[in-house]
XYZ file of C-alpha atoms in Angstrom:
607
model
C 3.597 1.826 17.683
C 1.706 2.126 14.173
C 1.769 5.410 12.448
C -0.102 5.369 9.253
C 0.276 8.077 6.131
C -1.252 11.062 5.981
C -1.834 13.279 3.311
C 0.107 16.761 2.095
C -0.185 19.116 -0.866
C 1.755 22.424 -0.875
C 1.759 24.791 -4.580
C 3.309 27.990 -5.366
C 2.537 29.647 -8.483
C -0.377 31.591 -10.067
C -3.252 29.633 -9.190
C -5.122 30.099 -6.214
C -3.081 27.735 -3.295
C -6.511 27.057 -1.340
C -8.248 25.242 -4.839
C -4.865 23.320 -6.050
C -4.765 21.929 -2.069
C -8.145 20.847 -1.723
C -8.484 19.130 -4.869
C -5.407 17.487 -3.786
C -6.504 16.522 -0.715
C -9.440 14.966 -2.088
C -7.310 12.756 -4.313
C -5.624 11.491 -1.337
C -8.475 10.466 1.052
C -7.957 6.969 0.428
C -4.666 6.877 2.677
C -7.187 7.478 6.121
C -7.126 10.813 8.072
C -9.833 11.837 11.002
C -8.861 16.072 10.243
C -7.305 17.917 7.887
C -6.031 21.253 7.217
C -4.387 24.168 5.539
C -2.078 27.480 5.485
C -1.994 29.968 2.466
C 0.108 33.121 2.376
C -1.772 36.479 1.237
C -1.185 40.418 1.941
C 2.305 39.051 3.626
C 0.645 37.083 6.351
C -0.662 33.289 6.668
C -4.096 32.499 7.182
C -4.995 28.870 8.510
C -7.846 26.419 8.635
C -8.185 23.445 10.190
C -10.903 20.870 10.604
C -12.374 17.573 12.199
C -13.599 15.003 10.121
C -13.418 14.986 6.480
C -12.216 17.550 3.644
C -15.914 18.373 2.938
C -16.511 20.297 5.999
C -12.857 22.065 5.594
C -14.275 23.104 1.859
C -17.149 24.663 3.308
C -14.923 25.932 5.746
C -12.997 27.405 2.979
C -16.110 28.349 0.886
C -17.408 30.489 3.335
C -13.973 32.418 4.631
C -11.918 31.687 1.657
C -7.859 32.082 1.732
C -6.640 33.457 -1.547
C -3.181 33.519 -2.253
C -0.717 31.798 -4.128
C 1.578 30.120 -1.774
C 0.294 26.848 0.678
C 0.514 23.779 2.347
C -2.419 21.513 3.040
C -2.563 18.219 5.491
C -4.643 15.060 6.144
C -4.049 13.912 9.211
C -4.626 10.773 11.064
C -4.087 10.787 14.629
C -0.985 9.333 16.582
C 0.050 11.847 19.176
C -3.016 13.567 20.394
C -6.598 13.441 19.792
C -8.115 14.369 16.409
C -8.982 18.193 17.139
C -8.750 21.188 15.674
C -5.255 21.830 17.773
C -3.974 19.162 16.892
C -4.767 18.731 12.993
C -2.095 20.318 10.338
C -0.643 22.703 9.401
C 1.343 24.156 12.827
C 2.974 27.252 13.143
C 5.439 29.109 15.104
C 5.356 31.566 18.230
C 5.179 34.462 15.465
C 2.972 33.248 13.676
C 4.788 33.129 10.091
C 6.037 29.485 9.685
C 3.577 26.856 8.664
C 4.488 23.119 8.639
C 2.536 19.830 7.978
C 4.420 16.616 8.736
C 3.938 12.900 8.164
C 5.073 10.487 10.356
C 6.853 10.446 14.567
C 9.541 12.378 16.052
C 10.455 9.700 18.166
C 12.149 12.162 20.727
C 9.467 14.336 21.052
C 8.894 14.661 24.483
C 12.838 15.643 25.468
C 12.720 18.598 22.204
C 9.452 19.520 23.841
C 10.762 20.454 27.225
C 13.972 21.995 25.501
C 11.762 24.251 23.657
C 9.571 24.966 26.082
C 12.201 25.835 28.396
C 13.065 28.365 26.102
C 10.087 30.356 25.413
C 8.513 28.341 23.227
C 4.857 27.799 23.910
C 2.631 25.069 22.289
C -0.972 24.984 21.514
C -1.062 20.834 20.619
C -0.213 17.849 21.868
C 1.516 16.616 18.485
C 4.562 15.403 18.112
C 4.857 17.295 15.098
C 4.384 20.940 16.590
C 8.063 20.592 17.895
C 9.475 20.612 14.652
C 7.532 23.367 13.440
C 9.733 25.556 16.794
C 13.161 24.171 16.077
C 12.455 25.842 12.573
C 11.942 28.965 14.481
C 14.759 28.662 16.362
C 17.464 27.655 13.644
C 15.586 30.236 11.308
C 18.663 33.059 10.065
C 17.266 34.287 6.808
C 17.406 31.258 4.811
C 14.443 28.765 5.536
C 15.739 25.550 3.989
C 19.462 26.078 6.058
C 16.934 26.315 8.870
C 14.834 23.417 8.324
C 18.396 20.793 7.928
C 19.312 22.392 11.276
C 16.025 21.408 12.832
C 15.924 18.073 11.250
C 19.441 17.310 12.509
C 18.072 17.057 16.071
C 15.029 14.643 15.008
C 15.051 11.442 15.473
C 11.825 8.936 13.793
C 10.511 9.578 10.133
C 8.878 12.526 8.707
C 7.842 13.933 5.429
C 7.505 17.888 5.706
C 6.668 21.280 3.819
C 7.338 24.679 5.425
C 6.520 28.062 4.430
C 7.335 31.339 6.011
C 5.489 34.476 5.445
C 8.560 36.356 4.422
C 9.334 34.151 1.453
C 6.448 33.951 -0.602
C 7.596 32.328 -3.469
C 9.119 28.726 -1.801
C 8.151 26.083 0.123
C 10.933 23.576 1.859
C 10.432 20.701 2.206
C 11.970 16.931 3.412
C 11.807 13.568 3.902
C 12.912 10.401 5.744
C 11.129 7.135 5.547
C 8.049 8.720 4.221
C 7.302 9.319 1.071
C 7.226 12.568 -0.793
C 6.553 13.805 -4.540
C 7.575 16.786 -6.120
C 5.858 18.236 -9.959
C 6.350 21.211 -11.792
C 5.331 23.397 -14.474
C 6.430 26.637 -15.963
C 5.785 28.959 -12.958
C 4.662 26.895 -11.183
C 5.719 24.192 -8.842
C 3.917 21.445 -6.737
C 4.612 18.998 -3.817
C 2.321 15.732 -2.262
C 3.241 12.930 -0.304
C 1.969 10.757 -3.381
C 1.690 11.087 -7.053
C -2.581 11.117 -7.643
C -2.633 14.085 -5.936
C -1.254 16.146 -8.769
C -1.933 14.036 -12.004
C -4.212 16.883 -13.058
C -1.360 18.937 -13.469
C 1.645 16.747 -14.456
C 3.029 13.197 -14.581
C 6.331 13.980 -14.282
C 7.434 14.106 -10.924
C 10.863 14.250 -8.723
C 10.714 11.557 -6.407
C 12.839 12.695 -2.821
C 14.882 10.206 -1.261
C 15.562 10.057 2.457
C 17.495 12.458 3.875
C 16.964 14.969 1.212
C 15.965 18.761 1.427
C 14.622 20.723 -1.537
C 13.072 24.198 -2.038
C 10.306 24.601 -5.027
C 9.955 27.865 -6.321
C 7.578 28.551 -9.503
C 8.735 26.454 -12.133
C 12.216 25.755 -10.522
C 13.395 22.876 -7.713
C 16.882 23.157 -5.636
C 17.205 19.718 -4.205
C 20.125 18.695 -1.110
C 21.348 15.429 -0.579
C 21.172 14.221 2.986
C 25.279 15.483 4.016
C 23.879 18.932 2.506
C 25.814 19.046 -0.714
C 23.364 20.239 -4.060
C 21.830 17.606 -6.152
C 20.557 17.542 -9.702
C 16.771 16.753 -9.190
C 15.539 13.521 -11.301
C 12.092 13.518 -12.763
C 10.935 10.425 -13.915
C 7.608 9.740 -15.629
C 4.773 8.313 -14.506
C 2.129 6.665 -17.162
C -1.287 7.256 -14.760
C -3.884 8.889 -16.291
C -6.163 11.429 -13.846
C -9.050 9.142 -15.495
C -7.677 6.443 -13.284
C -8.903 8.131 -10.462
C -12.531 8.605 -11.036
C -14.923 6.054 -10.392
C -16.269 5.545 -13.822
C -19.850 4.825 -13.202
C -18.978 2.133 -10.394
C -20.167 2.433 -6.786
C -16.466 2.488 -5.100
C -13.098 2.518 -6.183
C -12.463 -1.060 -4.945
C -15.492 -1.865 -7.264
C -13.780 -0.430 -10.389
C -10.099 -1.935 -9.131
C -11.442 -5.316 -8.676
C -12.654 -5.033 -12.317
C -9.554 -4.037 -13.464
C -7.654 -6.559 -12.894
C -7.216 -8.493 -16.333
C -5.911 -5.617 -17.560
C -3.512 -5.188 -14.188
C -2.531 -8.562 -15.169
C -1.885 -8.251 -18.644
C 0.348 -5.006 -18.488
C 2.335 -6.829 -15.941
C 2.738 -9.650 -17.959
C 3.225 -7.951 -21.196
C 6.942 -7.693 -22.278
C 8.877 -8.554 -18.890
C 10.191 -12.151 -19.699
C 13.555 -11.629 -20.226
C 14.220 -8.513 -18.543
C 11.396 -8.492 -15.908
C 13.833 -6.474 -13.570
C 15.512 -2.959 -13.626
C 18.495 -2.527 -11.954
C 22.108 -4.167 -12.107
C 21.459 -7.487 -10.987
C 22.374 -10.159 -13.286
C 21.893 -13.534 -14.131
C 25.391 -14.300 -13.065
C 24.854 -12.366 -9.485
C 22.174 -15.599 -9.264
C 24.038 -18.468 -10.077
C 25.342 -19.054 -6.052
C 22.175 -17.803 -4.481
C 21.567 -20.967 -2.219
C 18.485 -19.194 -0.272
C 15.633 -16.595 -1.271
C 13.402 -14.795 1.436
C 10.524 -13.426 0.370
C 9.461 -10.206 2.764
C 6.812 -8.526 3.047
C 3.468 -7.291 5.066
C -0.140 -7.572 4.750
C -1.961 -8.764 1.539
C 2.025 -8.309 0.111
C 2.980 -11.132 2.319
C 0.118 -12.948 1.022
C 1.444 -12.883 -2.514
C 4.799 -13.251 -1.138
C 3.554 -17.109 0.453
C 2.026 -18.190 -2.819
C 5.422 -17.544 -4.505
C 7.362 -19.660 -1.873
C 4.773 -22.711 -2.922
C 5.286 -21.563 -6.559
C 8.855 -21.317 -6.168
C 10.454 -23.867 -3.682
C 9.942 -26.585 -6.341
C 10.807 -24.525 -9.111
C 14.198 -23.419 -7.703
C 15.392 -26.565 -5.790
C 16.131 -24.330 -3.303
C 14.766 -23.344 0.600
C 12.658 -20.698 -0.323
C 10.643 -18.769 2.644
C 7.891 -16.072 2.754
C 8.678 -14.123 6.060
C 6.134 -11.042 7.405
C 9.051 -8.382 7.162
C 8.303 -6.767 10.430
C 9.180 -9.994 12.447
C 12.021 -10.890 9.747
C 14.147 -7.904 10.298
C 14.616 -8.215 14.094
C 15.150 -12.018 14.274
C 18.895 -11.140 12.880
C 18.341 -13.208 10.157
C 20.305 -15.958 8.636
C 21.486 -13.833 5.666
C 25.018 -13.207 3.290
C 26.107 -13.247 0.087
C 23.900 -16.234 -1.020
C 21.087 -15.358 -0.240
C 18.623 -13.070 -2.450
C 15.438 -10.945 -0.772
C 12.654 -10.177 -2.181
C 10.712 -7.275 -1.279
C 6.875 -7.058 -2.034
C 5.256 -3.867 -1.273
C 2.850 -2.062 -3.121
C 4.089 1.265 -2.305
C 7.469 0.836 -2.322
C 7.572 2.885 1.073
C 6.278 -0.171 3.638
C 8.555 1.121 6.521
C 8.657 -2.496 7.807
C 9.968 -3.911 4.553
C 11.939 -0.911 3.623
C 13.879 -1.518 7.321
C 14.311 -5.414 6.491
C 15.839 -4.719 2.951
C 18.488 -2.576 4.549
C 19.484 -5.142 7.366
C 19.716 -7.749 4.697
C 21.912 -5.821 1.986
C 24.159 -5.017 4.924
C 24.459 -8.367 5.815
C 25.599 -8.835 1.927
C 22.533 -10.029 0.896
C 21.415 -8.983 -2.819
C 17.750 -7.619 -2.997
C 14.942 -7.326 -5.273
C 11.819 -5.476 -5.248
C 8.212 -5.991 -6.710
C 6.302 -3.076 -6.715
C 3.643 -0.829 -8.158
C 4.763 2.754 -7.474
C 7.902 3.905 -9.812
C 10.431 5.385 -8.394
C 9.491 4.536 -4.493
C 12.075 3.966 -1.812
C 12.416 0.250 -1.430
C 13.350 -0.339 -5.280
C 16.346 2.748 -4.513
C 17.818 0.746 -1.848
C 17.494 -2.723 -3.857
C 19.759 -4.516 -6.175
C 17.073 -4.491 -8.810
C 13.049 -4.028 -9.415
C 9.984 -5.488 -10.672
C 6.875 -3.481 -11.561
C 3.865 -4.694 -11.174
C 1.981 -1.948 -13.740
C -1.073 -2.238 -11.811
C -1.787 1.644 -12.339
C -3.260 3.387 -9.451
C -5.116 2.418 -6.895
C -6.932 4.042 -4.732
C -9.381 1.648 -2.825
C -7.187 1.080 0.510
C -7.842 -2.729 1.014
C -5.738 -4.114 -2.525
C -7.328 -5.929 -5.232
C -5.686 -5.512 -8.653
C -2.209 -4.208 -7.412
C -2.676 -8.104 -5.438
C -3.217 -9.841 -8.585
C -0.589 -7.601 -10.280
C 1.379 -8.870 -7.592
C 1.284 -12.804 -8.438
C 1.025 -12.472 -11.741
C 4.808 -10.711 -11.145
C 6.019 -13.187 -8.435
C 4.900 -16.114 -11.054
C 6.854 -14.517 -13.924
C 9.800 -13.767 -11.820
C 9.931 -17.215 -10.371
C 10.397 -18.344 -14.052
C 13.291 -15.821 -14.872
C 14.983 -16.587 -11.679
C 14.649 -20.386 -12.885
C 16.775 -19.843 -16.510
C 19.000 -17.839 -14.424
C 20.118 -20.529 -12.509
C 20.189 -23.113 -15.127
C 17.433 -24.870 -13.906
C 14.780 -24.276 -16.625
C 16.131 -24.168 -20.554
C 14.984 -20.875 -22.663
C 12.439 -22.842 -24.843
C 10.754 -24.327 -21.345
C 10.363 -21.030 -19.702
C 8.769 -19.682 -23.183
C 6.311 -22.408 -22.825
C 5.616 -21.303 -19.133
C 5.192 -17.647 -20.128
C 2.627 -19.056 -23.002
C 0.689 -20.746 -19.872
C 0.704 -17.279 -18.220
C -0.286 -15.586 -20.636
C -3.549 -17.027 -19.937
C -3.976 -15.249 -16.772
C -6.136 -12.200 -17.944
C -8.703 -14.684 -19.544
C -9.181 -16.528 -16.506
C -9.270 -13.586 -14.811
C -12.154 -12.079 -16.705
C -13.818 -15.847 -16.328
C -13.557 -15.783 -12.542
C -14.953 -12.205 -12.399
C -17.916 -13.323 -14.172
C -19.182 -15.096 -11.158
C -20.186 -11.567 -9.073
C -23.635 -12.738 -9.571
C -23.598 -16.044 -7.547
C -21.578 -14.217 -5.032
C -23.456 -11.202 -4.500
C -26.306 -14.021 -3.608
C -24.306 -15.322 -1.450
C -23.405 -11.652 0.380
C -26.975 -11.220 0.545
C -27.454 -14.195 2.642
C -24.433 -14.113 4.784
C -23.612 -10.078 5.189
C -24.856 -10.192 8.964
C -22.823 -12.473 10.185
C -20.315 -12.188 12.734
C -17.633 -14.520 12.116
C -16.284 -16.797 9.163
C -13.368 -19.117 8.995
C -11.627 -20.134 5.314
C -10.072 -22.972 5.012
C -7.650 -24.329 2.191
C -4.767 -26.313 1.500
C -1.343 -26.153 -0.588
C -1.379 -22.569 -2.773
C -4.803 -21.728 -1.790
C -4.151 -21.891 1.758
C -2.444 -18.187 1.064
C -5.988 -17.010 -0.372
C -7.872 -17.945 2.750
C -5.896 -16.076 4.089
C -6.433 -13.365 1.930
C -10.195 -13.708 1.563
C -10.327 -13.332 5.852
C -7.950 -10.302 5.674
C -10.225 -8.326 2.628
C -13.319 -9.353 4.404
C -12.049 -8.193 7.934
C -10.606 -5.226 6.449
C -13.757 -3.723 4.494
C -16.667 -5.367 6.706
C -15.371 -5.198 9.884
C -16.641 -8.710 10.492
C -14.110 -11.280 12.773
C -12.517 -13.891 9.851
C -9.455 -16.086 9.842
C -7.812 -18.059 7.205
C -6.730 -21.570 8.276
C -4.481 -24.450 6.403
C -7.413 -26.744 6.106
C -5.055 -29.536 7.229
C -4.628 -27.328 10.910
C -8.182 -27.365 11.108
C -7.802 -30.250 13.755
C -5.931 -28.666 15.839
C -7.947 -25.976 16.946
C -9.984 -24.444 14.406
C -12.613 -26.731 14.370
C -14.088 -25.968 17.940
C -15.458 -23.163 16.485
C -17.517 -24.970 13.955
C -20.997 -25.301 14.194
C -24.476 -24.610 12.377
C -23.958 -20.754 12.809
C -20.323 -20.831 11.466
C -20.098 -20.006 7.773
C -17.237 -21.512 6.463
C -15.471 -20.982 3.242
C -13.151 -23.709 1.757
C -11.105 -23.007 -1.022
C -10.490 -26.220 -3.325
C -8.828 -26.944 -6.572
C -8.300 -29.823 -9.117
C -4.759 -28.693 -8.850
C -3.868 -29.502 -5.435
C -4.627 -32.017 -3.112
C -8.288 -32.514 -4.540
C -8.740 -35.679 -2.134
C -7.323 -34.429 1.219
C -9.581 -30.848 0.708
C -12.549 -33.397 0.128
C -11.847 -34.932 3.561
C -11.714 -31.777 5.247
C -14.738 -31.034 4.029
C -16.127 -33.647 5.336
C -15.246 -32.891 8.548
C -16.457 -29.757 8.392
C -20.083 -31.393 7.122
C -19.832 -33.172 10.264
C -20.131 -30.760 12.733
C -22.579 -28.686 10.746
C -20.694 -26.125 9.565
C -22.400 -24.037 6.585
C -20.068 -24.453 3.731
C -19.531 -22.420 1.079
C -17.317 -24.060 -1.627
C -15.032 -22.303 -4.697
C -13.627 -24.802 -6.614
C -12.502 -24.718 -10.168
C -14.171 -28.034 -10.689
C -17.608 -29.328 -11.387
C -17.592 -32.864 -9.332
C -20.662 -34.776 -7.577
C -18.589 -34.694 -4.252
C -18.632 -30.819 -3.927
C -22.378 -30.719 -4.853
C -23.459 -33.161 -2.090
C -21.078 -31.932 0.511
C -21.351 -27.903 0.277
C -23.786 -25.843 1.069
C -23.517 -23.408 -1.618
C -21.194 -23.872 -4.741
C -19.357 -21.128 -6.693
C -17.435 -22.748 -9.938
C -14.216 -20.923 -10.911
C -12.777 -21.698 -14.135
C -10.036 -24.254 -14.239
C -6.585 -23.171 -14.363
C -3.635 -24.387 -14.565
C -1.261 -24.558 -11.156
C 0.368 -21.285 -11.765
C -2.535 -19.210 -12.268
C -4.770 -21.113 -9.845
C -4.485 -18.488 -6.961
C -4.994 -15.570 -9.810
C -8.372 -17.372 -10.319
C -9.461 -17.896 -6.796
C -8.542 -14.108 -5.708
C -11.258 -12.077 -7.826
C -14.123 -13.749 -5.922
C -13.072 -13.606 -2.875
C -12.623 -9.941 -3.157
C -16.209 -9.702 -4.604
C -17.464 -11.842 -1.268
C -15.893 -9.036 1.290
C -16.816 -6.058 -1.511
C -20.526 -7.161 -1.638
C -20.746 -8.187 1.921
C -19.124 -4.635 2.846
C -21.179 -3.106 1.092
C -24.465 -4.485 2.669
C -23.087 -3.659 5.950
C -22.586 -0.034 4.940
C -19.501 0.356 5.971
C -16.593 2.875 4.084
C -15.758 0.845 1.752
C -13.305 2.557 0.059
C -11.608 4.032 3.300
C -12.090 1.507 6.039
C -11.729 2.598 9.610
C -8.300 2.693 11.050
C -6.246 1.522 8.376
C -4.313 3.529 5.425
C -2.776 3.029 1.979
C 0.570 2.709 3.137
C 1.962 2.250 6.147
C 5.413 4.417 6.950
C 6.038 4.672 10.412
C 6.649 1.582 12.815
């Protein structure tokens, strides 16, 4: 089963709970919810407000019957046990009426702690998986809420990020987490909690990031933090360099809009200083002189990036190199030991899929290494070492820059990894860096081409299907530029190898099929042509980006975009902008949520 992230904001301090949640809330819409929710503490008694739909119509909610107090948790929930009702959306309380919880993620044994409770007295008013946790509270509650909530948690199995609050302590809220994420802030007298960071960069951006297992209780100003086997911790805060800016639109129509402009300067920061120590973390060049084998996991548009660095790196290295979708990788018991280094691409750094593989391959002995864009996240904690990406934040849900971030990292690493195993000298990996350095030119240069493509969306946005074909290091692309346009436009796409069109694909061809063929100087310019061909043949309508002006491509396609030439390296960095734009524009027409597609989230935590 899929579970998806949800949103939660708690605050205790002087400010009014009900304004600090809902702004939060707001900040975190991009992660997908159908109801949301929340539970603030005033004259000694919790008041609660949930809702169906989106946080507007829980504002006016609030607006009209407002909640004032200082204490509170809020929720934005998106539905996996139970419909999205009123009953079922966040927060839950207890039979008496003063606990309050909000919970992402499953209880996987639900259903047996439900009939235990219930056989006890307990009586429910959802059908959430969640409301169970919210009664074992109440039953291991003796005075002390956080010795309450480990108690409760000890009988859960699944993954959960929670806050509780209880009526009689008004100055703390508990809270936990294991395998999703969860953010802690505070400020003199005061002291906040989210499941991610943009939800409180108004206030701070220095933050405590919880690892799994732990328990902590924020009072105003102050944070006691547990580690999983109970004994105190000292709480880290680490910084994080977003400004609140970041998260405003800035004039653009949609966030993806403003992201997919930002991407030379994603690029650049990524690039910019990270040669010769592009990793954090103990692992040295000497841990990867005997790695023989490097898997690259990884899921979604992350696995996309991952498959451009296997054709980046494969020659590069000299040795079997292999992009594997993480969620299929770590039950195959892979072929892993000592020898062998992961890599772990996730934006997040909380992908429960890849977070699950890293741990099956480090305690098979394998070494691992993440690449990610969210400090202090739980896949770099479990890895050897970690690469960030310095995309800043993002908040459309389908990626753009945090993608281009992602190969402008991969491309760099693949480099470092080279000297480190002898097989590039210091002088010819400085000369490589000097060739990616280009990147945020040619990234500009590509982007300069929304024009011609938002032409082409307005020609093309009511179709039903496409197909994209490429070959070599663009064949990851076309698959990217079917996932961004199913993802945002709802329209049926798929990404082929141009070279598998043969076998199968091409069936589908015909005078009604738009199809998009990704070709570059750079790799195999004469086989593409042929394919094009083919696809000519049957009367496909073909829409060509290429990075090279040639008579060929005008008399065979349909409709032309040119891309600026690149060289090898940066050649998928070129081709990605655009075909972002296509889906963006196309989207767009089509009216669809751009920004918050149906059914899908920023991160996904729960299997």
């Amino acid at each position: 089963m899929l579970g998806v992230m949800c949103g939660i904001v708690g605050y205790v301090g002087p400010r009014e709970a009900q304004d600090v949640i809902l702004d939060g809330l707001a900040r975190l819409e991009y992660r997908g919810y159908d109801s949301a929710g929340l539970a603030v503490l005033g004259d000694g008694r919790l008041n609660l407000v949930r809702r169906v739909g989106k946080i507007d119509k829980l504002r006016e909610a609030v607006r009209s019957a407002p909640l004032p107090g200082n204490l509170g948790i809020g929720h934005t929930r998106w539905a996996t046990h139970g419909l999205p009702t009123e009953e079922n959306a966040h927060p839950h309380t207890d039979c008496s009426g003063k606990i309050a919880l909000v919970h992402n993620g499953i209880i996987e044994n639900h259903r047996a702690l439900r009939k235990r409770l219930a056989s006890s007295g307990h009586k429910f008013k959802s059908q959430t998986d969640t409301e169970v946790l919210v009664h074992l509270v109440e039953e291991s509650y003796q005075g002390d809420l956080a010795a309450a909530v480990r108690r409760a948690l000890a009988e859960t199995q699944g993954a959960f990020a929670i806050a509780v609050i209880h009526a009689d302590h008004p100055d703390e809220i508990v809270v936990a987490r294991k395998g999703s994420p969860l953010v802690i802030g505070l400020l003199d007298g005061e002291g906040f909690v989210a499941s991610d960071a943009p939800a409180l960069l108004p206030y701070t951006r220095d933050f405590c990031f919880l690892s799994d297992g732990e328990v902590a209780r924020i009072r105003p100003g102050q944070v006691e933090l547990w580690a999983a086997d109970g004994t105190p911790k000292e709480p880290e805060f680490r910084h994080v360099p977003w400004d609140p800016l970041t998260a405003e639109k800035q004039g653009y129509r949609h966030f993806m809009e403003k992201e997919i402009h930002e991407q030379p300067q994603a690029v650049a920061d990524t690039l910019r200083g990270q040669l010769w120590s592009p990793w954090e973390g103990g692992l040295s060049d000497d841990d990867l002189k005997e790695i023989d084998h490097i898997y690259l996991i990884a899921c979604g548009t992350s696995y996309h990036a991952a498959l451009v660095a296997e054709y980046l790196w494969e020659p590069l290295l000299g040795i079997p190199v292999a992009a594997e979708i993480a969620s299929e990788f770590r039950y195959k018991a892979p072929a892993v030991g000592p020898n062998t280094l992961v890599v772990a691409v996730s934006q997040s750094g909380e992908t429960v899929d890849t977070l699950m593989a890293v741990r099956e391959a480090r305690a098979r002995g394998a070494k691992a290494l993440a690449v990610t864009n969210i400090v202090g996240s739980a896949i770099p904690r479990e890895s050897d070492g970690v690469l960030y990406t310095r995309a800043g934040l993002e908040i459309g849900v389908a990626a753009s820059k945090t993608f281009t971030a992602q190969l402008a990292a991969l491309a760099l690493l693949g480099l470092r990894l080279a000297h480190a195993r002898g097989v590039i000298s210091r002088e010819e990996m400085e000369a490589e860096l000097g060739t990616l350095s280009q990147g945020p030119a040619l990234v500009a240069k590509a982007l300069k081409s929304e024009k011609a493509i938002e032409e082409l969306a307005e020609k093309f946005y009511q179709k039903s299907d496409f197909l994209y074909l490429a070959r070599g290091i663009l064949y990851p692309l076309a698959l990217e530029g079917a996932l961004k346009l199913k993802e945002i436009s709802y329209i049926h796409a798929e990404g082929y190898p141009a070279g598998e069109m043969k076998h199968g694909p091409i069936a589908l061809i015909d005078e009604k099929m738009p199809v998009v063929f990704l070709v570059s100087k750079e790799e195999l310019w004469d086989k593409a042509l042929s394919n094009m061909e083919e696809v000519r043949a049957r009367r496909g309508i073909l829409i060509v980006f290429s990075d090279q002006e040639h008579p060929e491509l005008r008399r065979l396609a349909d409709h032309l975009v040119l891309l600026p030439a690149a060289p090898r390296p940066l050649v998928p960095l070129v081709f990605a902008p655009p075909l972002q734009l296509l889906a963006y524009h196309i989207a767009r027409l089509r009216g669809t949520d751009v920004d918050q597609p149906r059914n899908l989230a920023k991160t996904v935590t729960v299997e």
